[in-house]
Every structure is written in C-alpha cells, then in structure tokens.
Short mmCIF file of C-alpha atoms in Angstrom, two decimals:
data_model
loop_
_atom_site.label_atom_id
_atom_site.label_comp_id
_atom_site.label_asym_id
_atom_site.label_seq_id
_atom_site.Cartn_x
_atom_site.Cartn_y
_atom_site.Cartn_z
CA UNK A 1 0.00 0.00 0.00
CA UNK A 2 3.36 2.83 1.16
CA UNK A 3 4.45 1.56 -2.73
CA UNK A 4 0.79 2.27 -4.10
CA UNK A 5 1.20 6.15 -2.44
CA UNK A 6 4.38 6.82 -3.22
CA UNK A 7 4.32 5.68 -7.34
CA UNK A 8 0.65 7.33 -7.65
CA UNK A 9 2.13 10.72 -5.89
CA UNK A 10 5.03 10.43 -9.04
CA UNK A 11 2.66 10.05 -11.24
CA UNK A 12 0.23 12.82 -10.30
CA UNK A 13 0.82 16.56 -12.37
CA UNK A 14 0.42 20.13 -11.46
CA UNK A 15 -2.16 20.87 -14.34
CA UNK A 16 -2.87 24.36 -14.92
CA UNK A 17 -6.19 25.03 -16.57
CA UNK A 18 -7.34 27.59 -18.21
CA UNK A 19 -11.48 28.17 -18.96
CA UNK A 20 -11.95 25.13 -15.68
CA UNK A 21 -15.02 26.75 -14.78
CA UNK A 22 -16.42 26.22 -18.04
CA UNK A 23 -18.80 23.43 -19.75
CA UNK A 24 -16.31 21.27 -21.12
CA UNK A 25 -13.59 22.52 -17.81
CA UNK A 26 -15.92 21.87 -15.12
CA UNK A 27 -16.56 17.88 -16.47
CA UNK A 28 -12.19 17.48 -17.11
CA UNK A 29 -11.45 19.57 -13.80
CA UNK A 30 -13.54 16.92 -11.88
CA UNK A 31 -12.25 13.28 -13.84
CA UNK A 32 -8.68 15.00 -13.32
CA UNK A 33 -9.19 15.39 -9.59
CA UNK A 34 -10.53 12.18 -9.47
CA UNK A 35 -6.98 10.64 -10.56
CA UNK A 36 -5.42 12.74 -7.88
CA UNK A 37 -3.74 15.55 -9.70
CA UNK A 38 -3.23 18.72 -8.73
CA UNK A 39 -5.19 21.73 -10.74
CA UNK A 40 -4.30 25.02 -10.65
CA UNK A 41 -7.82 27.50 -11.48
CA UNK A 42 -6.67 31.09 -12.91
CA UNK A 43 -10.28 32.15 -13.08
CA UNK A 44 -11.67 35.93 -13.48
CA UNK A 45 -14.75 35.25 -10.60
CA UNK A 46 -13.78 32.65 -8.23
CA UNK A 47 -17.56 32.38 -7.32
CA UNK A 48 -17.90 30.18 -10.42
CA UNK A 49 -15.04 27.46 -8.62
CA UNK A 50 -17.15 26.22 -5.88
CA UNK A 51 -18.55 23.55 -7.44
CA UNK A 52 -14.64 22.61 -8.64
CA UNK A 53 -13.64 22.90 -5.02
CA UNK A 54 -16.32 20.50 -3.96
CA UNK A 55 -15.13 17.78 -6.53
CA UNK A 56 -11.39 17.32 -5.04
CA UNK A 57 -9.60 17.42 -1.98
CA UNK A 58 -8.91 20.41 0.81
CA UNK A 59 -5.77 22.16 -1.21
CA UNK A 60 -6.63 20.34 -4.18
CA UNK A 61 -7.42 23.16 -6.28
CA UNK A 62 -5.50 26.11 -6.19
CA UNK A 63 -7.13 29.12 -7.47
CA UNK A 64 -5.48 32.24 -8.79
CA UNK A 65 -6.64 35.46 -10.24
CA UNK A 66 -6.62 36.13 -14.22
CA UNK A 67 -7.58 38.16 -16.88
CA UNK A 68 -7.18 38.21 -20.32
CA UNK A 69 -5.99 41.74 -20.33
CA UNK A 70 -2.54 40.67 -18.33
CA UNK A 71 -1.68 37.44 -19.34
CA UNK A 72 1.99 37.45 -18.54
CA UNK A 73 0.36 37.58 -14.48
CA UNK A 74 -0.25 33.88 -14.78
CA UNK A 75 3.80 33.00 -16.30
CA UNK A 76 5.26 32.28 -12.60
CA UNK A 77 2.46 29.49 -12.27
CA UNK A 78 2.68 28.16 -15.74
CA UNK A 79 6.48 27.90 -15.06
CA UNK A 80 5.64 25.38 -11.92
CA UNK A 81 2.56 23.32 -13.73
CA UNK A 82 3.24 20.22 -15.76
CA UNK A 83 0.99 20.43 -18.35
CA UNK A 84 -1.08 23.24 -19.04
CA UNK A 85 -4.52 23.37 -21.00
CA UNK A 86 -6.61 26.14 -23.07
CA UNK A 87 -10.43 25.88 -22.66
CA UNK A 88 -11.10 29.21 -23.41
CA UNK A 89 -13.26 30.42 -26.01
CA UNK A 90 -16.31 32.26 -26.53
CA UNK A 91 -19.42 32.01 -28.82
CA UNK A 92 -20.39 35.81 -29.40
CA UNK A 93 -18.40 39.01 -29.22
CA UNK A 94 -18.91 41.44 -26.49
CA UNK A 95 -17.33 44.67 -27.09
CA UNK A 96 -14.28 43.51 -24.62
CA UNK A 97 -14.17 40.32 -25.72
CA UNK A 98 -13.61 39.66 -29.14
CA UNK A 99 -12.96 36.50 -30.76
CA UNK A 100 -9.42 37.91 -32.42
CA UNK A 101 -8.53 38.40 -28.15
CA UNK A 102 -9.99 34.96 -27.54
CA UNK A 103 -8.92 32.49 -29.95
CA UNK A 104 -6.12 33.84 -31.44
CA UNK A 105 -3.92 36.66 -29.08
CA UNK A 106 -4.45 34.36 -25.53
CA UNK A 107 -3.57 31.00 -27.68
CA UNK A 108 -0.78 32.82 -28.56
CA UNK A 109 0.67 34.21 -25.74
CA UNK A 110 0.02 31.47 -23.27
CA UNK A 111 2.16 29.01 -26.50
CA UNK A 112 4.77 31.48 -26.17
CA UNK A 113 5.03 31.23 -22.32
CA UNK A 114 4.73 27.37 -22.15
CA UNK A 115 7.23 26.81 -25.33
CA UNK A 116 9.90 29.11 -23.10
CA UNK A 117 9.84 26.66 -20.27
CA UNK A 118 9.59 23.90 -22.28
CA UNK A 119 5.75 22.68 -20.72
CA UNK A 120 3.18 20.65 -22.53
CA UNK A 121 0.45 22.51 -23.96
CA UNK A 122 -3.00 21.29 -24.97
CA UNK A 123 -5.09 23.34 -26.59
CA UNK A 124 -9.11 22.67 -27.13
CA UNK A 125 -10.32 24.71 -31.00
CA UNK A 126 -12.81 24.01 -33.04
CA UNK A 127 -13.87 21.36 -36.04
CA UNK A 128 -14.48 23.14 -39.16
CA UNK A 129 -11.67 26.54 -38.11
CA UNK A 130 -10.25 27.55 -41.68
CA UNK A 131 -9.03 30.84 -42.74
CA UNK A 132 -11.20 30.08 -45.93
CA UNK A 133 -14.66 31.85 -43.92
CA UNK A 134 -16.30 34.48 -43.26
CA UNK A 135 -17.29 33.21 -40.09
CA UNK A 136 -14.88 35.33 -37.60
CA UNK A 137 -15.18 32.68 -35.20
CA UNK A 138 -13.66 30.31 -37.51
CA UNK A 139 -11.01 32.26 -38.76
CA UNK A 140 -9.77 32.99 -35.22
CA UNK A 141 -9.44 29.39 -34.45
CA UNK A 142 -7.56 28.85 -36.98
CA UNK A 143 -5.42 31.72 -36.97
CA UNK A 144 -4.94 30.14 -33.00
CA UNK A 145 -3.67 26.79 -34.13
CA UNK A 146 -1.99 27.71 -36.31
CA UNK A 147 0.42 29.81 -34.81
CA UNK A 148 0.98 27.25 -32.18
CA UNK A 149 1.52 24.48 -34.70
CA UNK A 150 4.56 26.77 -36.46
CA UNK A 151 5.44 28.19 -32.99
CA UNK A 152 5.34 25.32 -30.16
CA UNK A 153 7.63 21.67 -29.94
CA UNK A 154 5.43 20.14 -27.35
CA UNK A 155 1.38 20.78 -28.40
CA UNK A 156 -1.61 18.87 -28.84
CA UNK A 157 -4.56 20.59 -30.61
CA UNK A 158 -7.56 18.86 -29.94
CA UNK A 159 -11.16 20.00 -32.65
CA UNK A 160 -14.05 18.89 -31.28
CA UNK A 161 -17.24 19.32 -33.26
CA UNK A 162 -20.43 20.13 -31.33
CA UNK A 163 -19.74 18.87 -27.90
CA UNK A 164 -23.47 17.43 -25.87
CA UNK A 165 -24.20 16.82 -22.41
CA UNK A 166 -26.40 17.36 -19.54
CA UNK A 167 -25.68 20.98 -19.37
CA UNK A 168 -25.05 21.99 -22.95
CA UNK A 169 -25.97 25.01 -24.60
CA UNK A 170 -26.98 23.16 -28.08
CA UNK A 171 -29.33 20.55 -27.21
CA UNK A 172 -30.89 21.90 -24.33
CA UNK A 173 -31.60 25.19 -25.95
CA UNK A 174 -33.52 23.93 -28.73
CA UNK A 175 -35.35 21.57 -26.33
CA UNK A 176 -36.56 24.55 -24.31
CA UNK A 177 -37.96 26.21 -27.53
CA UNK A 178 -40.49 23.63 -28.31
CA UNK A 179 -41.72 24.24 -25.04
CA UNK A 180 -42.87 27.39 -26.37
CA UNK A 181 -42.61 27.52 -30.16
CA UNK A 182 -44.43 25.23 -32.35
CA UNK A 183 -42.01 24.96 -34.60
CA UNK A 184 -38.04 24.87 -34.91
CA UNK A 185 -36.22 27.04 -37.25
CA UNK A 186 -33.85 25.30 -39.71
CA UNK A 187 -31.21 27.76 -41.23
CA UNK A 188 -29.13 26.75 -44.40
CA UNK A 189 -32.27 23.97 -44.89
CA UNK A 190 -31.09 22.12 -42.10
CA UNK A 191 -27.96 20.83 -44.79
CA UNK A 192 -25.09 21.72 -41.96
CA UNK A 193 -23.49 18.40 -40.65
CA UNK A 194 -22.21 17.69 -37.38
CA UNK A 195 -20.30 14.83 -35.66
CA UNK A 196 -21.33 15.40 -32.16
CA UNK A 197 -19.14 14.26 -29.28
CA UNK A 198 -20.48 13.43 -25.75
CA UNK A 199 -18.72 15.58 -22.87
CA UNK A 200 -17.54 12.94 -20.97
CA UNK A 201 -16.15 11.46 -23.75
CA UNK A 202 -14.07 14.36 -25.10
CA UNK A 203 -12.75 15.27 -21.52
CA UNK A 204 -11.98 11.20 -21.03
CA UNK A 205 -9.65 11.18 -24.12
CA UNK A 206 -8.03 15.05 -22.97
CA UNK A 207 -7.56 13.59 -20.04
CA UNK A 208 -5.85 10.37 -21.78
CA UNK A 209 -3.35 12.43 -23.21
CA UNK A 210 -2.54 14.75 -20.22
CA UNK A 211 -1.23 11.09 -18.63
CA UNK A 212 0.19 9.91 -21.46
CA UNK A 213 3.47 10.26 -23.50
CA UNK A 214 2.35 8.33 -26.36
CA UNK A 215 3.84 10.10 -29.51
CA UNK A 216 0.42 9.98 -31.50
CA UNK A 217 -0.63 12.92 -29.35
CA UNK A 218 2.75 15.01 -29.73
CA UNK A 219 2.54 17.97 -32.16
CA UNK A 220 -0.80 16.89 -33.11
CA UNK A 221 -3.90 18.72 -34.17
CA UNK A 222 -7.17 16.08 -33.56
CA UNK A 223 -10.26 15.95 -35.07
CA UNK A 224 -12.51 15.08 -31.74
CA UNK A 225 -15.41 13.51 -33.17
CA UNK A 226 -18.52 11.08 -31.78
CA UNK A 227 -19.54 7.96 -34.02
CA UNK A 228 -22.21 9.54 -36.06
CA UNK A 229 -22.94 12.27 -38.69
CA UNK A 230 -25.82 13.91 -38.15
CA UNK A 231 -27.51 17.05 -40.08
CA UNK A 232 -28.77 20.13 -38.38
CA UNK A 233 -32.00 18.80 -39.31
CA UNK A 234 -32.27 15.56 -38.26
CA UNK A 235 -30.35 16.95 -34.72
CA UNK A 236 -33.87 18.55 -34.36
CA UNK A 237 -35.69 16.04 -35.34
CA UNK A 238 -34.45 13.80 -32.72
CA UNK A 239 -35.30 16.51 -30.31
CA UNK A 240 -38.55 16.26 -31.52
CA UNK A 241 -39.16 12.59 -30.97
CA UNK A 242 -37.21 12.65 -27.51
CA UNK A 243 -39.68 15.61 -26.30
CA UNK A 244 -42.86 13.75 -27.61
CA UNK A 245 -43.64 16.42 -30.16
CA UNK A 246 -44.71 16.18 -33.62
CA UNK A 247 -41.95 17.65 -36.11
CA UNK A 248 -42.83 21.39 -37.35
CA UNK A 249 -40.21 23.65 -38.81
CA UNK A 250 -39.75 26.76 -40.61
CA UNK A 251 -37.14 27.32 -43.43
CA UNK A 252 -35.46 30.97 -42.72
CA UNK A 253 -34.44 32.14 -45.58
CA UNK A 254 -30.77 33.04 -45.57
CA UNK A 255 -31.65 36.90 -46.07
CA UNK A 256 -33.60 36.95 -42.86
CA UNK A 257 -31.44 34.85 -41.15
CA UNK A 258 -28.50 37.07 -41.30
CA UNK A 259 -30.80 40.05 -40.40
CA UNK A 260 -32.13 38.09 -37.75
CA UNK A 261 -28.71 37.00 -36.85
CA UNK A 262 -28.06 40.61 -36.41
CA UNK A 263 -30.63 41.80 -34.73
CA UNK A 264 -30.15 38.86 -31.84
CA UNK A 265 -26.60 39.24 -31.45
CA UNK A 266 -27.25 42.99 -29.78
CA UNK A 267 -28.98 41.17 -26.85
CA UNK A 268 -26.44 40.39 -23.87
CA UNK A 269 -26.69 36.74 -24.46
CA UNK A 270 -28.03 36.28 -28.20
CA UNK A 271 -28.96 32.56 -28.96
CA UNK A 272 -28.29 33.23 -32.40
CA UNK A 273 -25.88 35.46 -34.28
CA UNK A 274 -24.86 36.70 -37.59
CA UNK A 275 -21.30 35.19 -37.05
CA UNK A 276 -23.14 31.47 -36.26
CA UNK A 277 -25.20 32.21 -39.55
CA UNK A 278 -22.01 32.49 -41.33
CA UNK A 279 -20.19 29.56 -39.68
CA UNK A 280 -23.17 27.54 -41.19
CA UNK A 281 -22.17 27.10 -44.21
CA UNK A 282 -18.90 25.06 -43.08
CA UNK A 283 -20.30 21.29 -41.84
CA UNK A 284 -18.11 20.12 -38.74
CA UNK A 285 -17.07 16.61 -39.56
CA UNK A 286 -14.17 14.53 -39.80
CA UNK A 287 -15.53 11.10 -41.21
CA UNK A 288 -13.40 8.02 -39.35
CA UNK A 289 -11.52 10.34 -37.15
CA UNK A 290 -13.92 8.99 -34.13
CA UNK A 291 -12.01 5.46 -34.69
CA UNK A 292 -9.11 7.02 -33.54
CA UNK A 293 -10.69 8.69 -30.39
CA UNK A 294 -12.71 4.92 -29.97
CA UNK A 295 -9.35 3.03 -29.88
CA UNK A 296 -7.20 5.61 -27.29
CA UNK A 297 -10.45 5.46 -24.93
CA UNK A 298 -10.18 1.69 -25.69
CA UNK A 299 -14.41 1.14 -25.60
CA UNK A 300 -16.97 2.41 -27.51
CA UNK A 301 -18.41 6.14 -27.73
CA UNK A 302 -21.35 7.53 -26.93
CA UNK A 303 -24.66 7.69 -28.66
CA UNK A 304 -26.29 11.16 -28.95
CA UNK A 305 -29.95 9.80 -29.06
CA UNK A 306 -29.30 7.88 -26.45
CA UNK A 307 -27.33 10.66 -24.12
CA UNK A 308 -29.73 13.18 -24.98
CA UNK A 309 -32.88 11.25 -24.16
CA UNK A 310 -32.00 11.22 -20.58
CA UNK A 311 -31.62 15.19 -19.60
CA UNK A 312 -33.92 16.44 -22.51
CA UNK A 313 -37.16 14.37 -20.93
CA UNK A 314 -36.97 17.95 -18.77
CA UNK A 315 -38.58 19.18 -21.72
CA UNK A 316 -41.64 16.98 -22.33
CA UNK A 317 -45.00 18.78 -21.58
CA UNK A 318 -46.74 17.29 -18.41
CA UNK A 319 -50.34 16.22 -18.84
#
C-alpha cells in the first residue's frame, strides 16, 4: 500500500487550466481530480469554482486570479505546472471580448510562455476553423492553431465538433424552444453536418493524453469527433421525438437569417448570431476520425440519441 502512495504521488501533475469553470472545464477539472492531480484555477470570478472545489480534496485546487488583459500575471504558475490546457473560447463578441482576443492573441501568448519553459500545452479549437470563412469565429481558431503548430515543440490541438451533455448550450436550448414555439427554425435547410461528441467522452480522451506520453498525441492537431454524422436537421428532429412532439419547422431564408442574426446578437446573451449564420455554411465533420478517439479510450463512444434522451425528458409537456 506505502508503494501504491508513493508511485501514484510520481505520477500525479500540477495541471494548470485555463477556462476550468467552463462546460467542457468543469466535467475534465472533476475526472482529473478524481486521478489525484493537482489543478491550478486562474479564473476571473472565483464564485464560479465552488462547485470545482467540492469535486477534489482540501488544497486540491488552487485558485489564482486572471484576466485576459494581463496574461503574462499567470507565467510564474505556468512555469511550476506540468501540463497546461486552453479551454477558453467564446461564442459571441462582447465589445471587450472579441474572438481575435480569444482564440487567437491568448492562444498565442500562453504558447509562447509554455514553449519558453519547455511545458506541454493542450489546446481545445474548433472542427471546421479555416481561414477560408467568413465566419470570424472560424477564422480565429484557426489563426490560433496555427500559430501554435509553427510556434510550439510540445502541443496537442484537440477539434471537437459540437460537444453534448447534460448541461449543454446546443441541445438543451432547442429543447426549451419547443416548449414554447411550435415549430423549430432550420437555417441553411437544415444541410449543416455535425459529428457530435459526448462531454464525458471528449474530456476522457483530454484527459488520456494529459497522462500519457504516447507520440500519437505530440505535435498533433485532432479531429474530436462522436460515431455519427448527423444534419442540423435531423439533430432537431431527434429533439422532436425525444420531447414527444410532432416535427414542425420553418425554413429561414438566408436573407432573414442574417438580419435576424443581427438583430439577436445585440442582446447580452443572443442565442443566435450573424457570425453562427455564417459559420453555417462550413459542416463540422471529420468522417473516421472517431475510430481514432474509440481506440485511445479503448471502448466504444457515446450515442447522442441515447445521451440526450435522458436530460432532454426535462422538456416533455406534463399532462
């Protein structure tokens, strides 16, 4: 049992994690802390780590102060983590938040700080990021990796397309609208693909390759991918069936779709944007990538349908 302590306290990291209050940081902050690593939280409202703190051991966590604006505050820490990760990002603009700040000046300025002390750096973009957009979402994730991929020796990049679970903001909002709307709107005719991943998937196979030093992760950009392709259409058509509702839409034109992208993105927090109109006409796939994600988990990944029936049964009308 002294031998059992001792080689898992060797084999435990300082991991530094950036965006750990998040969707996708809150699920890896808690399977990390589970293994018995160390996390260190630079987080602009510490209110949002409670529920991080309650996942781990008493000193388990260590939270520090950050904002975008003064990056170089967080260098002393990154210089003592082993392995530092980049969950930030941001769906909308605010005007001080942009997505050229986001995605592409924090990506690189944290590679720059990590590639000076020689740390691992894993950094979560986006399926579907190509300079060839006008999506300014897209274009800023790729403009991210690709400065770390000319710029860093020790990086993993890791794309996820739409990413589902319990507390999603894809699913779940659509779900609440046909509380409320009879029908679902379909934008580009419902043609966009997707290759959703399941959350505890995606932060299973992060966390794979934060404890491993397998060379098929090193200086690597991943397409993180579920099993099947789905269209934007039949996404809500599932919805549909798992809410017990009969399947209405409307086609929005792309003229008022755009307008109404631009209208919605002056609320505080729009549910639909001009720049999401635009990143529409990209699909997010990577056909047969998900084989590769299925044999480092070593088991099978996760159905949407089936995932999503359990939390969107919220949604079904009561009789």
């Amino acid at each position: 049992l002294y031998l059992y302590k001792i080689e898992s306290i060797m084999k435990n990291k300082n991991i530094l994690i950036l965006g750990s209050t998040g969707f996708i940081g809150r699920s890896l902050t808690k399977k990390l802390l589970s293994k018995g690593h160390q996390i260190t939280s630079p987080v602009r409202n510490p209110d949002k780590v409670k529920r991080n703190i309650l996942s781990g051991d008493i000193g388990q966590i260590n939270i520090i102060p950050f904002n975008v604006s003064n990056l170089y505050s967080i260098e002393a820490d990154i210089k003592e983590a082993d392995i530092i990760v980049n969950l930030l990002g941001i769906l909308f603009e605010k005007p001080n938040r942009s997505f050229d700040t986001i995605h592409y000046h924090v990506p690189k300025v944290i590679s720059d700080i990590t590639n000076k002390y020689n740390k691992r750096f894993i950094h979560i973009s986006s399926l579907g990021s190509t300079t060839e957009t006008k999506s300014s979402y897209l274009y800023s994730k790729a403009l991210g990796e690709h400065y770390i991929e000319t710029n860093h020796n020790n990086y993993s990049i890791i794309k996820p397309s739409i990413v589902f679970g319990e507390e999603d903001n894809f699913l779940n909002q659509f779900g609440y609208m046909t509380k409320f709307l009879p029908f679902l709107p379909l934008y580009k005719k419902g043609n966009t693909k997707f290759q959703p991943i399941y959350l505890d998937d995606l932060t299973s196979f992060i966390s794979k390759i934060i404890d491993s030093d397998d060379s098929n992760f090193l200086n690597k950009s991943i397409d993180a991918v579920g099993p099947n392709i789905y269209s934007f259409k039949e996404i809500l058509e599932m919805i549909f069936e798992i809410v017990k509702k009969k399947k209405r839409f409307i086609n929005i034109p792309d003229f008022f779709a755009s307008l109404q992208g631009r209208l919605m993105g002056a609320l505080p927090n729009p549910p639909f944007t001009y720049d999401q109109f635009l990143s529409l006409s990209h699909d997010s796939i990577s056909p047969g990538a998900d084989k590769f994600i299925k044999a480092s988990l070593g088991r099978e990944l996760s159905s949407m349908k089936l995932v999503a029936s359990n939390y969107l049964k919220k949604f079904i009308d009561k009789v």
